[in-house]
Short mmCIF file of C-alpha atoms in Angstrom, two decimals:
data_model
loop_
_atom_site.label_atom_id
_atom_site.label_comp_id
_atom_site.label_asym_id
_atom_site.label_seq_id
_atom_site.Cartn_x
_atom_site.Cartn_y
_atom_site.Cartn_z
CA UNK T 1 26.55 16.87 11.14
CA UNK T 2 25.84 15.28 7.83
CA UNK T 3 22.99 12.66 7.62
CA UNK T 4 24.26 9.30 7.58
CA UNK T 5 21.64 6.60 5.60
CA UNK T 6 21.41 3.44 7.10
CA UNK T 7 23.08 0.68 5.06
CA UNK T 8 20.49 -1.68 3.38
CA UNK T 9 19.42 -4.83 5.26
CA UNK T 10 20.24 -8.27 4.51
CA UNK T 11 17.19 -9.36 2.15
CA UNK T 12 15.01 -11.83 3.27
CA UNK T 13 15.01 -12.84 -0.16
CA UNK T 14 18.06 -13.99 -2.88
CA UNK T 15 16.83 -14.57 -6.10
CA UNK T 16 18.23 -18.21 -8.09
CA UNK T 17 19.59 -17.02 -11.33
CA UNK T 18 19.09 -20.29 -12.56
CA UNK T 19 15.26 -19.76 -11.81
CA UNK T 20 12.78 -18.72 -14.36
CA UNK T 21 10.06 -16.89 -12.49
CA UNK T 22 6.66 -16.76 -13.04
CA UNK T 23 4.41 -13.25 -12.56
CA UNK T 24 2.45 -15.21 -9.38
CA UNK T 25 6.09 -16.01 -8.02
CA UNK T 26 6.84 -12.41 -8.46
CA UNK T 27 4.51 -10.66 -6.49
CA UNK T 28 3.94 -12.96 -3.69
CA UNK T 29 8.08 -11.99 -3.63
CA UNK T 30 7.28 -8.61 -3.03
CA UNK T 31 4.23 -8.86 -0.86
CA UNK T 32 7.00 -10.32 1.43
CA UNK T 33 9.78 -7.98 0.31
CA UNK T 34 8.33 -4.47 -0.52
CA UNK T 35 8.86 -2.08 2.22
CA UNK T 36 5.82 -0.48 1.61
CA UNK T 37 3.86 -3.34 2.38
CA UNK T 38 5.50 -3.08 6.12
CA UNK T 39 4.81 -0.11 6.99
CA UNK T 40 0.84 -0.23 6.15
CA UNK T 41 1.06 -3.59 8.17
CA UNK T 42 2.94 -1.41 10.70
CA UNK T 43 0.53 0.98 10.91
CA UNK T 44 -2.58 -1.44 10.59
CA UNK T 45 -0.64 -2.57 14.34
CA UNK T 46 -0.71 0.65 15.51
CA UNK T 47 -4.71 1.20 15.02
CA UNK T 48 -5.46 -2.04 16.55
CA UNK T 49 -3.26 -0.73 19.32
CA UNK T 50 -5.40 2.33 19.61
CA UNK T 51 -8.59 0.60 19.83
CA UNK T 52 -7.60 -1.91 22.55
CA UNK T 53 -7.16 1.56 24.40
CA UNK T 54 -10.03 2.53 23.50
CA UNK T 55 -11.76 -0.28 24.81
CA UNK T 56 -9.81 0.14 27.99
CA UNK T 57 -11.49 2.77 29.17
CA UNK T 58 -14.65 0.95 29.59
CA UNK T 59 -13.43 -1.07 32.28
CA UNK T 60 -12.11 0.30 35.99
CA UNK T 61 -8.76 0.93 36.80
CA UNK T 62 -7.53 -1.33 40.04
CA UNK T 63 -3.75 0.25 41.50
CA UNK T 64 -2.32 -1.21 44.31
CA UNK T 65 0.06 1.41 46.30
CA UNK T 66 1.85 1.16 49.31
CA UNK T 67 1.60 4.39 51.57
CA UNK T 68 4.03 5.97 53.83
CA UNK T 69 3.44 8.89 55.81
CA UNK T 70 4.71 11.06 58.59
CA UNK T 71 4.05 14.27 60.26
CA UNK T 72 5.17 16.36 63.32
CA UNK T 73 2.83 19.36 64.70
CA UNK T 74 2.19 21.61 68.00
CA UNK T 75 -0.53 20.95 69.23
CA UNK T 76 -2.52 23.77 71.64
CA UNK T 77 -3.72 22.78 74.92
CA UNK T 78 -4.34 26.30 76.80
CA UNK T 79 -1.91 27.22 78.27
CA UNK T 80 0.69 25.51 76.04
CA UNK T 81 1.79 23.33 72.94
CA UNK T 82 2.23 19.65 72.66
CA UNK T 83 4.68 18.57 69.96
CA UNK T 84 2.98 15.71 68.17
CA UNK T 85 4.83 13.23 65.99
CA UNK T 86 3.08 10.21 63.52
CA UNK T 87 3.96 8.38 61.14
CA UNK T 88 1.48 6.19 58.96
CA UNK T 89 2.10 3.17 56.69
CA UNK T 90 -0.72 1.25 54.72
CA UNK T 91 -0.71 -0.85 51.80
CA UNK T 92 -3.78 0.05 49.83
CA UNK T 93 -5.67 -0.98 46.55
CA UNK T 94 -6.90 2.24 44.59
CA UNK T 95 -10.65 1.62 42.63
CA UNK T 96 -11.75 4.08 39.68
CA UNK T 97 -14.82 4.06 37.41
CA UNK T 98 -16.93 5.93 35.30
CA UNK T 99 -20.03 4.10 35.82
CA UNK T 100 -21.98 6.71 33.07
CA UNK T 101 -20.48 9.40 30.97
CA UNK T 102 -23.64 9.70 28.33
CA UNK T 103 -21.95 7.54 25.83
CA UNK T 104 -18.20 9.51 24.97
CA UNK T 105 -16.17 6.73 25.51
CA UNK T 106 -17.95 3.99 23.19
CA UNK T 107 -17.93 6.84 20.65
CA UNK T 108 -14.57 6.63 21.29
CA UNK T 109 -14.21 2.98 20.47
CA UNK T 110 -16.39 3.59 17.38
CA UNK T 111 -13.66 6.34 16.02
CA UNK T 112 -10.67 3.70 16.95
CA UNK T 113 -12.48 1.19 15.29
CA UNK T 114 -13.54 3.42 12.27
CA UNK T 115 -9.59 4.21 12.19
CA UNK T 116 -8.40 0.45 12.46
CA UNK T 117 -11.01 -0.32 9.36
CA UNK T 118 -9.42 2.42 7.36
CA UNK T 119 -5.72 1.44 8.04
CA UNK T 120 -6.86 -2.32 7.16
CA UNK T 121 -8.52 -1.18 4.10
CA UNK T 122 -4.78 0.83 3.50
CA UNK T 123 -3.32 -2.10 3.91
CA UNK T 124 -5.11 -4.00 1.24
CA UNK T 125 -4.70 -0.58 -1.12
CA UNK T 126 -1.23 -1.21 -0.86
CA UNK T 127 -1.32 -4.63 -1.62
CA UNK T 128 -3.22 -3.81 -4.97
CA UNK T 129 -0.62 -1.45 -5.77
CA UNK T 130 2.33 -3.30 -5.29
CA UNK T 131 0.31 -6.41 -7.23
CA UNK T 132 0.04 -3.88 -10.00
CA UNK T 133 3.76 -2.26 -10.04
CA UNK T 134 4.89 -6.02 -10.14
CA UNK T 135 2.89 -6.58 -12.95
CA UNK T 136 3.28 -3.72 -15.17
CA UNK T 137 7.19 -3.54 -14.03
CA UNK T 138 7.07 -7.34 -15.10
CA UNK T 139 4.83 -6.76 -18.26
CA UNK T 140 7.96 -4.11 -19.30
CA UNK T 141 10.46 -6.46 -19.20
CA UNK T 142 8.06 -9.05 -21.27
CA UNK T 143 8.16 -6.54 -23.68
CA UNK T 144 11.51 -5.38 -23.50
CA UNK T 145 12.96 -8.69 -23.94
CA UNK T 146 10.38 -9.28 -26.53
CA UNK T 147 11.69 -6.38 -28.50
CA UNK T 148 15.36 -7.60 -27.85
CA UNK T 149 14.02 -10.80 -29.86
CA UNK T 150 12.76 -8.90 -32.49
CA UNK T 151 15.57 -6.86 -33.02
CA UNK T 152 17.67 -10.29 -33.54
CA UNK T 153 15.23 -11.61 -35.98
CA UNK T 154 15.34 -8.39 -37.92
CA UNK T 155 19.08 -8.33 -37.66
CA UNK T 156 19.33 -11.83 -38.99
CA UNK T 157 17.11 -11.15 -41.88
CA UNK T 158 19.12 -8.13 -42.67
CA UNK T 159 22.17 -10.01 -42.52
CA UNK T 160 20.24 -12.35 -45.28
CA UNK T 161 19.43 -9.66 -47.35
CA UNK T 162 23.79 -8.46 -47.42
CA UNK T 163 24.14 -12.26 -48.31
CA UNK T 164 21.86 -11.89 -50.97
CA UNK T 165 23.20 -8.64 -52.61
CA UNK T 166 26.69 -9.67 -51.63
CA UNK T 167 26.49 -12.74 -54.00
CA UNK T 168 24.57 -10.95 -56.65
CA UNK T 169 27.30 -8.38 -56.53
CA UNK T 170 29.79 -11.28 -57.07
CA UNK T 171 27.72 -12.70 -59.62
CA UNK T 172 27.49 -9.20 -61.71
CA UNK T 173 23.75 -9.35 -60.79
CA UNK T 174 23.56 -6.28 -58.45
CA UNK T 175 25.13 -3.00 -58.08
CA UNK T 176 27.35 -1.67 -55.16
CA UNK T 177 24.93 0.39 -54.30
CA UNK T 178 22.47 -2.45 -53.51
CA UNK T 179 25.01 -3.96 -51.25
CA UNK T 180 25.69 -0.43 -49.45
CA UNK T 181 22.25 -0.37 -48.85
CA UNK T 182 21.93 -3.84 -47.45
CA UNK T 183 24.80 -3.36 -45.26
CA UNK T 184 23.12 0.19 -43.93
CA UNK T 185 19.93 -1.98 -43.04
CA UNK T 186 22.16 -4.33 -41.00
CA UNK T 187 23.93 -2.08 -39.04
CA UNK T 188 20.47 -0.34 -38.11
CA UNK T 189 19.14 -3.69 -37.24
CA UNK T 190 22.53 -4.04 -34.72
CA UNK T 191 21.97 -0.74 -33.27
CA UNK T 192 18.64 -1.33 -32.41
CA UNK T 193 19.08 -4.47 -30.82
CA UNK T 194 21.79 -3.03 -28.44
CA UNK T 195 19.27 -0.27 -27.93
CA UNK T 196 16.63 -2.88 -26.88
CA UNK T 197 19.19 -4.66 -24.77
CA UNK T 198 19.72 -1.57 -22.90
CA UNK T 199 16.07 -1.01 -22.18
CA UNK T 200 15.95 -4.63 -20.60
CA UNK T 201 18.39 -4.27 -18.44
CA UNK T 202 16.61 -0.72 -17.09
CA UNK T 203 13.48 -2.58 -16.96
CA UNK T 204 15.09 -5.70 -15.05
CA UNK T 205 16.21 -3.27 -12.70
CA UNK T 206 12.58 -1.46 -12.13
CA UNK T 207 11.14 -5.43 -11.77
CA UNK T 208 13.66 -6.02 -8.98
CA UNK T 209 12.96 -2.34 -6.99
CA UNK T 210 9.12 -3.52 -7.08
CA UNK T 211 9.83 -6.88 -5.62
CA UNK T 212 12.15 -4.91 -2.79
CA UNK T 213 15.46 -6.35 -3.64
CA UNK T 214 18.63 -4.36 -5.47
CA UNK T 215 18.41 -3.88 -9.03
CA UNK T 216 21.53 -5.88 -9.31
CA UNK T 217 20.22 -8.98 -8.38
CA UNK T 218 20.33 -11.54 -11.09
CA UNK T 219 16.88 -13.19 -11.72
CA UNK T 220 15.13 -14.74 -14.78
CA UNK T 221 11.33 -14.24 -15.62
CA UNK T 222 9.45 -16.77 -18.12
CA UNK T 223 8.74 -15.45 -21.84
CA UNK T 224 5.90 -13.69 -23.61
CA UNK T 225 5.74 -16.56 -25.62
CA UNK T 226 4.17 -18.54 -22.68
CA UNK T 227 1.91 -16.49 -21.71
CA UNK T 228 -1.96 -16.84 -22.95
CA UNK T 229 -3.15 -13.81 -24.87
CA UNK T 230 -6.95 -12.59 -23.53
CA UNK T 231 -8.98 -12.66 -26.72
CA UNK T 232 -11.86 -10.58 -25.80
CA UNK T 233 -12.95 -8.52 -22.47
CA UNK T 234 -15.07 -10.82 -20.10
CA UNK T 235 -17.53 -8.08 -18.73
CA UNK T 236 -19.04 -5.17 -19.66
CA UNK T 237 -18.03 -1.50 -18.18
CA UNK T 238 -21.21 -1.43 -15.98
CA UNK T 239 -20.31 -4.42 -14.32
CA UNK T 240 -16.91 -3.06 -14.22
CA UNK T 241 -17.74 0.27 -12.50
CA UNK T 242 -20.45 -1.26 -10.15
CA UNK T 243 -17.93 -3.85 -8.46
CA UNK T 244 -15.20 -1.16 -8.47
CA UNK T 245 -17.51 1.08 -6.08
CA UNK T 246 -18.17 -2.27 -4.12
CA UNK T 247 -14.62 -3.03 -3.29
CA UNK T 248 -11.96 -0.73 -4.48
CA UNK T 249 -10.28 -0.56 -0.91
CA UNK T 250 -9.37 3.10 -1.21
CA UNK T 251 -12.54 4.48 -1.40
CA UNK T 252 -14.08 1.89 1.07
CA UNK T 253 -10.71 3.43 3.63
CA UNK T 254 -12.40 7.06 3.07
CA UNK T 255 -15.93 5.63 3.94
CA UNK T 256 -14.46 4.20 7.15
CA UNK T 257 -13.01 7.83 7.48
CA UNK T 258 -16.20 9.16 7.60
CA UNK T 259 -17.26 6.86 9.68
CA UNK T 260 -15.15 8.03 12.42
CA UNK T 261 -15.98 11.94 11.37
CA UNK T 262 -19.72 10.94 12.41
CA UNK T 263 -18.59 9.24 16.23
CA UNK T 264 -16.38 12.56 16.46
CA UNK T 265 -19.58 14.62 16.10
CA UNK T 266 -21.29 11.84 18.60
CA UNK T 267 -18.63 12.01 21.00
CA UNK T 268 -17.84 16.07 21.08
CA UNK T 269 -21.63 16.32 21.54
CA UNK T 270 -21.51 14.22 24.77
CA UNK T 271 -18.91 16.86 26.14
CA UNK T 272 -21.61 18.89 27.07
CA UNK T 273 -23.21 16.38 29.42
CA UNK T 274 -22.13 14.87 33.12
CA UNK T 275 -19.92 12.02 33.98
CA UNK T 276 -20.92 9.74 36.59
CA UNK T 277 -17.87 8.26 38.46
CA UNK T 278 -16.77 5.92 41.68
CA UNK T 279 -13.27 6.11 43.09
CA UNK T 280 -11.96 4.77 46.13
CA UNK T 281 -9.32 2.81 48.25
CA UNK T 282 -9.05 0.28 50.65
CA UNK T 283 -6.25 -1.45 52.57
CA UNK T 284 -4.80 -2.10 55.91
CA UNK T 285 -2.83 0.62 57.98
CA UNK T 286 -0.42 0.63 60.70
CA UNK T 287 0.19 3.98 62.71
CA UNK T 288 3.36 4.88 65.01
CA UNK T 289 2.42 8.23 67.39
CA UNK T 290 4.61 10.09 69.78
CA UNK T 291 3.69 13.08 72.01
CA UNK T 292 6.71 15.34 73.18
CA UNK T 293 9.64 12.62 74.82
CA UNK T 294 7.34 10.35 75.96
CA UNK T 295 7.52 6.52 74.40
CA UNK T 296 5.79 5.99 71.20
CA UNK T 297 3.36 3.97 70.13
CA UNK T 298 2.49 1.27 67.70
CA UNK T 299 -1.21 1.57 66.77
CA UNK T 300 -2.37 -2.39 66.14
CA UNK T 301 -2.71 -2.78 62.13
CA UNK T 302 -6.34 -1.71 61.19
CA UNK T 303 -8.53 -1.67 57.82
CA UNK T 304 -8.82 1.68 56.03
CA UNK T 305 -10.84 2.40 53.41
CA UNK T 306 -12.50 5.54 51.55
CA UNK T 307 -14.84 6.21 49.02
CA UNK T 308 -16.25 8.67 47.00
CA UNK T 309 -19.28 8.96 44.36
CA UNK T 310 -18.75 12.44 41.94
CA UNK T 311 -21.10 14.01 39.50
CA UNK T 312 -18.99 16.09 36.97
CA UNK T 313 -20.95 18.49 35.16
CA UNK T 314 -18.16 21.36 33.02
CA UNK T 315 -20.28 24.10 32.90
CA UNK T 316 -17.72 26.37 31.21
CA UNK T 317 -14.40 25.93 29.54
CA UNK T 318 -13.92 28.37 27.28
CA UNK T 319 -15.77 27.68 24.51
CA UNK T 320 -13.69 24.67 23.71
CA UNK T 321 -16.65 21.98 23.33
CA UNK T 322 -18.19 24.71 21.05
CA UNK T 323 -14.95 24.43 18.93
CA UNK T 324 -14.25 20.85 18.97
CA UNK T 325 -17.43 20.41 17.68
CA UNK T 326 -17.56 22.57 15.31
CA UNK T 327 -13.64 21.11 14.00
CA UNK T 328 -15.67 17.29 13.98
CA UNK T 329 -18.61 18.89 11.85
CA UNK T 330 -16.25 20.25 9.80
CA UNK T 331 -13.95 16.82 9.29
CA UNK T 332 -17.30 15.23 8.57
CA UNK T 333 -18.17 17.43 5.59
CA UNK T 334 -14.58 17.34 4.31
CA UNK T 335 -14.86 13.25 4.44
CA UNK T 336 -18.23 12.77 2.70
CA UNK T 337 -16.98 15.59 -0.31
CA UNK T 338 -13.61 13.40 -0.75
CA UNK T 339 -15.89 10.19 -0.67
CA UNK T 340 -17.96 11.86 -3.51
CA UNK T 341 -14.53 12.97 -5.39
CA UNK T 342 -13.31 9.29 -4.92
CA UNK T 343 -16.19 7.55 -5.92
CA UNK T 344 -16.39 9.98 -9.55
CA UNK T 345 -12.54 9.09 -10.01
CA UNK T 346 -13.06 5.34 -9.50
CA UNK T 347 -15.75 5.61 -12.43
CA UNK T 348 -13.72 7.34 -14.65
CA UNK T 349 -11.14 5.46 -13.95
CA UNK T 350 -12.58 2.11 -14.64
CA UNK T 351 -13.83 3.49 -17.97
CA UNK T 352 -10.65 4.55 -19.29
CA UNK T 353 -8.79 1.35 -18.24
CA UNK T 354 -11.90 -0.18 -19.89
CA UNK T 355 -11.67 1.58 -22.71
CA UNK T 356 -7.46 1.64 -23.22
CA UNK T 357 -8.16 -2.15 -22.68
CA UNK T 358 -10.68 -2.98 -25.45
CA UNK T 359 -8.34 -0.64 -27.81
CA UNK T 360 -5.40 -2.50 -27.17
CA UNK T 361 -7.50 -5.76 -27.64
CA UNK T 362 -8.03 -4.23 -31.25
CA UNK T 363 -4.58 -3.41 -31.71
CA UNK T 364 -3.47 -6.47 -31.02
CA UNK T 365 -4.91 -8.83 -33.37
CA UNK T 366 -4.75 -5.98 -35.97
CA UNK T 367 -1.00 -6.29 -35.38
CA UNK T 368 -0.68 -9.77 -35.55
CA UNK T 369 -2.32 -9.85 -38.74
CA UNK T 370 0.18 -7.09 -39.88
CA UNK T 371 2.68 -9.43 -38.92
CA UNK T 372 1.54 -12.32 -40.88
CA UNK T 373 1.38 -10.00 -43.73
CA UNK T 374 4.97 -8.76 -43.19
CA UNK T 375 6.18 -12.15 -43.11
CA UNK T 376 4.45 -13.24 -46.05
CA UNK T 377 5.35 -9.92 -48.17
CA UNK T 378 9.36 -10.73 -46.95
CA UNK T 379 9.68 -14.38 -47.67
CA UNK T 380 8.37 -13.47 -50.98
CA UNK T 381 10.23 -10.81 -51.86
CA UNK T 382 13.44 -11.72 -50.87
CA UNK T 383 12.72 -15.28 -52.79
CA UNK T 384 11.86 -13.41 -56.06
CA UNK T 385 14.72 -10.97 -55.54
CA UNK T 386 16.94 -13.97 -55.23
CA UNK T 387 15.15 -15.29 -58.87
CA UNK T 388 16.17 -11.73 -59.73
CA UNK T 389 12.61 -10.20 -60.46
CA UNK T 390 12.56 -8.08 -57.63
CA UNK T 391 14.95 -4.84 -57.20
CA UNK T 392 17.53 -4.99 -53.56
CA UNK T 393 15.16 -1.59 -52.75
CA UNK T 394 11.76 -4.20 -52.50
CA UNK T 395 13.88 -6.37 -50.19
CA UNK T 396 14.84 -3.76 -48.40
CA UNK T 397 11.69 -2.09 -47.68
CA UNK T 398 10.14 -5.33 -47.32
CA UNK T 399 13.12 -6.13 -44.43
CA UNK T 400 11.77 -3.11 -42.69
CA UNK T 401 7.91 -3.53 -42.76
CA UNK T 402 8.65 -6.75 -41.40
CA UNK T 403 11.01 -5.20 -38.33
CA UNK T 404 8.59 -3.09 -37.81
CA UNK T 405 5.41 -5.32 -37.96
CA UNK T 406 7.19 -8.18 -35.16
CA UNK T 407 8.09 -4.88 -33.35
CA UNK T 408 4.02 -3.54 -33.21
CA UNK T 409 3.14 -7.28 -32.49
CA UNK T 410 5.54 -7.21 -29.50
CA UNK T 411 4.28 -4.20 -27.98
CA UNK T 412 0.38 -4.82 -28.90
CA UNK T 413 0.93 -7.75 -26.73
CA UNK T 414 2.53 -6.08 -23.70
CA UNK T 415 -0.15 -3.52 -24.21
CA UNK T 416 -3.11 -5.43 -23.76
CA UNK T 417 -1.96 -7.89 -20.67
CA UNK T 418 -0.84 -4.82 -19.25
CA UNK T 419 -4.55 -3.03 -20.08
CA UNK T 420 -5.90 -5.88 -18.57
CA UNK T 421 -3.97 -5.72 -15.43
CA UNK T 422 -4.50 -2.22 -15.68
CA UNK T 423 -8.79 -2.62 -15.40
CA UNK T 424 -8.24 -5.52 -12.79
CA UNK T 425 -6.19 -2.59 -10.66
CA UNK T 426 -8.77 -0.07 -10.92
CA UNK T 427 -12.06 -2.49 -10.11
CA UNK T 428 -9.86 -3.70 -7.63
CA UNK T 429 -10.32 -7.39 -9.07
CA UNK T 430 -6.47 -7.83 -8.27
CA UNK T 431 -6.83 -8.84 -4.48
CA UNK T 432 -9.65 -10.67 -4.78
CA UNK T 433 -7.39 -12.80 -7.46
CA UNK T 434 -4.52 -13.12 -5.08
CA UNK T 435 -6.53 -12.94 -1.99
CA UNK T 436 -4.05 -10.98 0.57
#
């Protein structure tokens, strides 16, 4: 039979068209939205769930049962047999405890609890993450639409230029060449702008998967141009890398990990030693006897009780204990190596989003200069090629440096918020922003 996938839910969230969304809107959208989101909080559930049971087991379990029994036998009385019929019925509360078992079940509660500390610590890992995809997903579109800008700026002043050599053509002051060339600038211009129109509609569409709703929802998000531009880095990569160890929630998840390796070792260990335990019931019985055809009787109803103190000591079971400990040992070395990987990963990881971020903190006022420059160099030449000391080819060329200095400017800007955002993900400085 061929897999059927379930239709997608109503969202919990339409977006207003009319809206224009800021990046703090944004994600707490998909902190709502995102699926993933619900199943870490899902599983977070589950843990807790685990170490209630856990917990449990400390306590005695009470049962209340209602009994109901009946038997027929021959009894022997030399020289012959008595039939013998009864029949039983007691209501009866059932007591069991394990008054001492050497410590195995609060090493129990320790691994639950190690578990439920790791699944929370998921939990906030995939809060970072999603806080990040937002962001960069967001950050594309910033730059996307920024480009789209561009492009129309550049197309405009291409158009300007064809006006120029157009009327100096008229005139008898340029050649038909000039003009073709004018006119091939402006149609480049036009096909990258539809280009860059294209690649914001992909990137709308990746923004709206991040904040779990379709990619054909309409929604609006505010410009580049009001967003504030970090001028320098605000720590130093030390700092950085010391308060990534100290709360990047996916290596504290695999310390809680280990954690639970160590009350695995504690708790196989206590396998090999006795368990102390009380069980019992007590209740009221009533009891209805019969021997061969003569009239039965109705015992009056009577208190019952039994109980029972055991020492369990497993002497042998195969050599299992041996191998579950040896399995925990083994879980605890694998956990402390992947703490060690983790921890060299988050330090090299906070040094090249340090590092990508001071770069693009360079580029970025390196390409805003270029793009005063650009703008300068145009204005100028396109004034002095209207005064006719300047050839259509220095217009031209002059057109382009400028497309291609907003275009830098555009992208060194998107660069560095998103290098920012970037080092804030891997110190893990994200949720302690938003505070999930």
């Amino acid at each position: 039979m061929q897999p059927v996938v379930p239709p997608r839910p109503v969202p919990a969230f339409v977006p207003d068209p009319l809206k224009m969304y800021t990046l703090s809107e944004l994600v707490d959208i998909a902190e709502q939205n995102n699926p993933d989101t619900r199943v870490a909080w899902e599983n977070a559930k589950a843990r807790a769930a685990d170490l209630g049971i856990s917990k449990a087991s400390l306590y005695p379990t009470l049962a209340a049962l209602a009994l109901a029994d009946t038997n027929r036998s021959q009894l022997f009385f030399s020289p012959d047999y008595y039939r013998q019929t009864s029949g039983t019925f007691s209501p009866v509360l059932v007591l069991d405890y394990i008054i001492f078992d050497f410590g195995r079940r609060l090493q129990g509660v320790a691994i639950s609890r190690g578990n439920l500390l790791a699944a929370d610590f998921l939990f906030n890992d995939t809060h970072r993450k999603i806080i990040f995809q937002v962001m960069g997903a967001y950050y594309r579109v910033l730059n996307s639409k920024g480009q789209e800008d561009a492009q129309e700026a550049n197309l405009k002043n291409a158009q300007t230029v064809l006006a120029a050599a157009e009327a100096r053509l008229h005139e008898g002051l340029a050649t038909l060449p000039d003009v073709l060339e004018a006119r091939s600038a402006a149609a480049q211009a036009d096909y990258d702008l539809q280009s860059a129109i294209g690649a914001t509609e992909i990137a709308q569409g990746d923004l709206a998967t991040a904040l779990g709703i379709s990619p054909t929802s309409p929604f609006q998000v505010e410009s580049i141009e009001h967003l504030t531009i970090p001028q320098e880095l605000t720590d130093t990569v030390e700092n950085s890398i010391d308060r990534a160890l100290a709360q990047r929630p996916d290596l504290m998840q695999q310390v809680e990990q280990l954690r639970a390796a160590g009350a695995e070792i504690k708790a196989a260990k206590t396998a090999y030693l006795p368990t102390l335990s009380i069980d019992g019931s007590g209740g009221l019985a009533r009891i209805y006897a019969q021997q061969n055809l003569a009239p039965g009787v109705d015992s009056p109803t009577q208190e019952t009780w039994d109980a029972k103190l055991s020492l369990t000591w497993n002497l042998f079971d195969g050599f299992a204990r041996e191998s579950r400990l040896a399995r925990a040992k083994a879980d605890q070395k694998q956990a402390a190596a992947q703490v060690d990987a983790i921890r060299d990963q988050v330090e090299n990881q906070v040094w090249s989003a340090y590092s990508t971020a001071r770069t693009a903190l360079r580029q970025q006022k390196a390409a805003a200069a270029l793009l005063a420059a650009a703008s300068e160099s145009y204005n100028a030449a396109l004034q002095s090629y209207n005064y006719g000391v300047r050839s259509q080819i220095d217009v031209v060329s002059a057109q382009r440096a400028l497309a291609a200095a907003r275009t830098a400017d555009v992208s060194a800007r998107t660069q560095l918020l998103t290098g920012i955002a970037a080092l804030a993900f891997q110190t893990g400085d994200l949720l302690h922003a938003k505070g999930p």
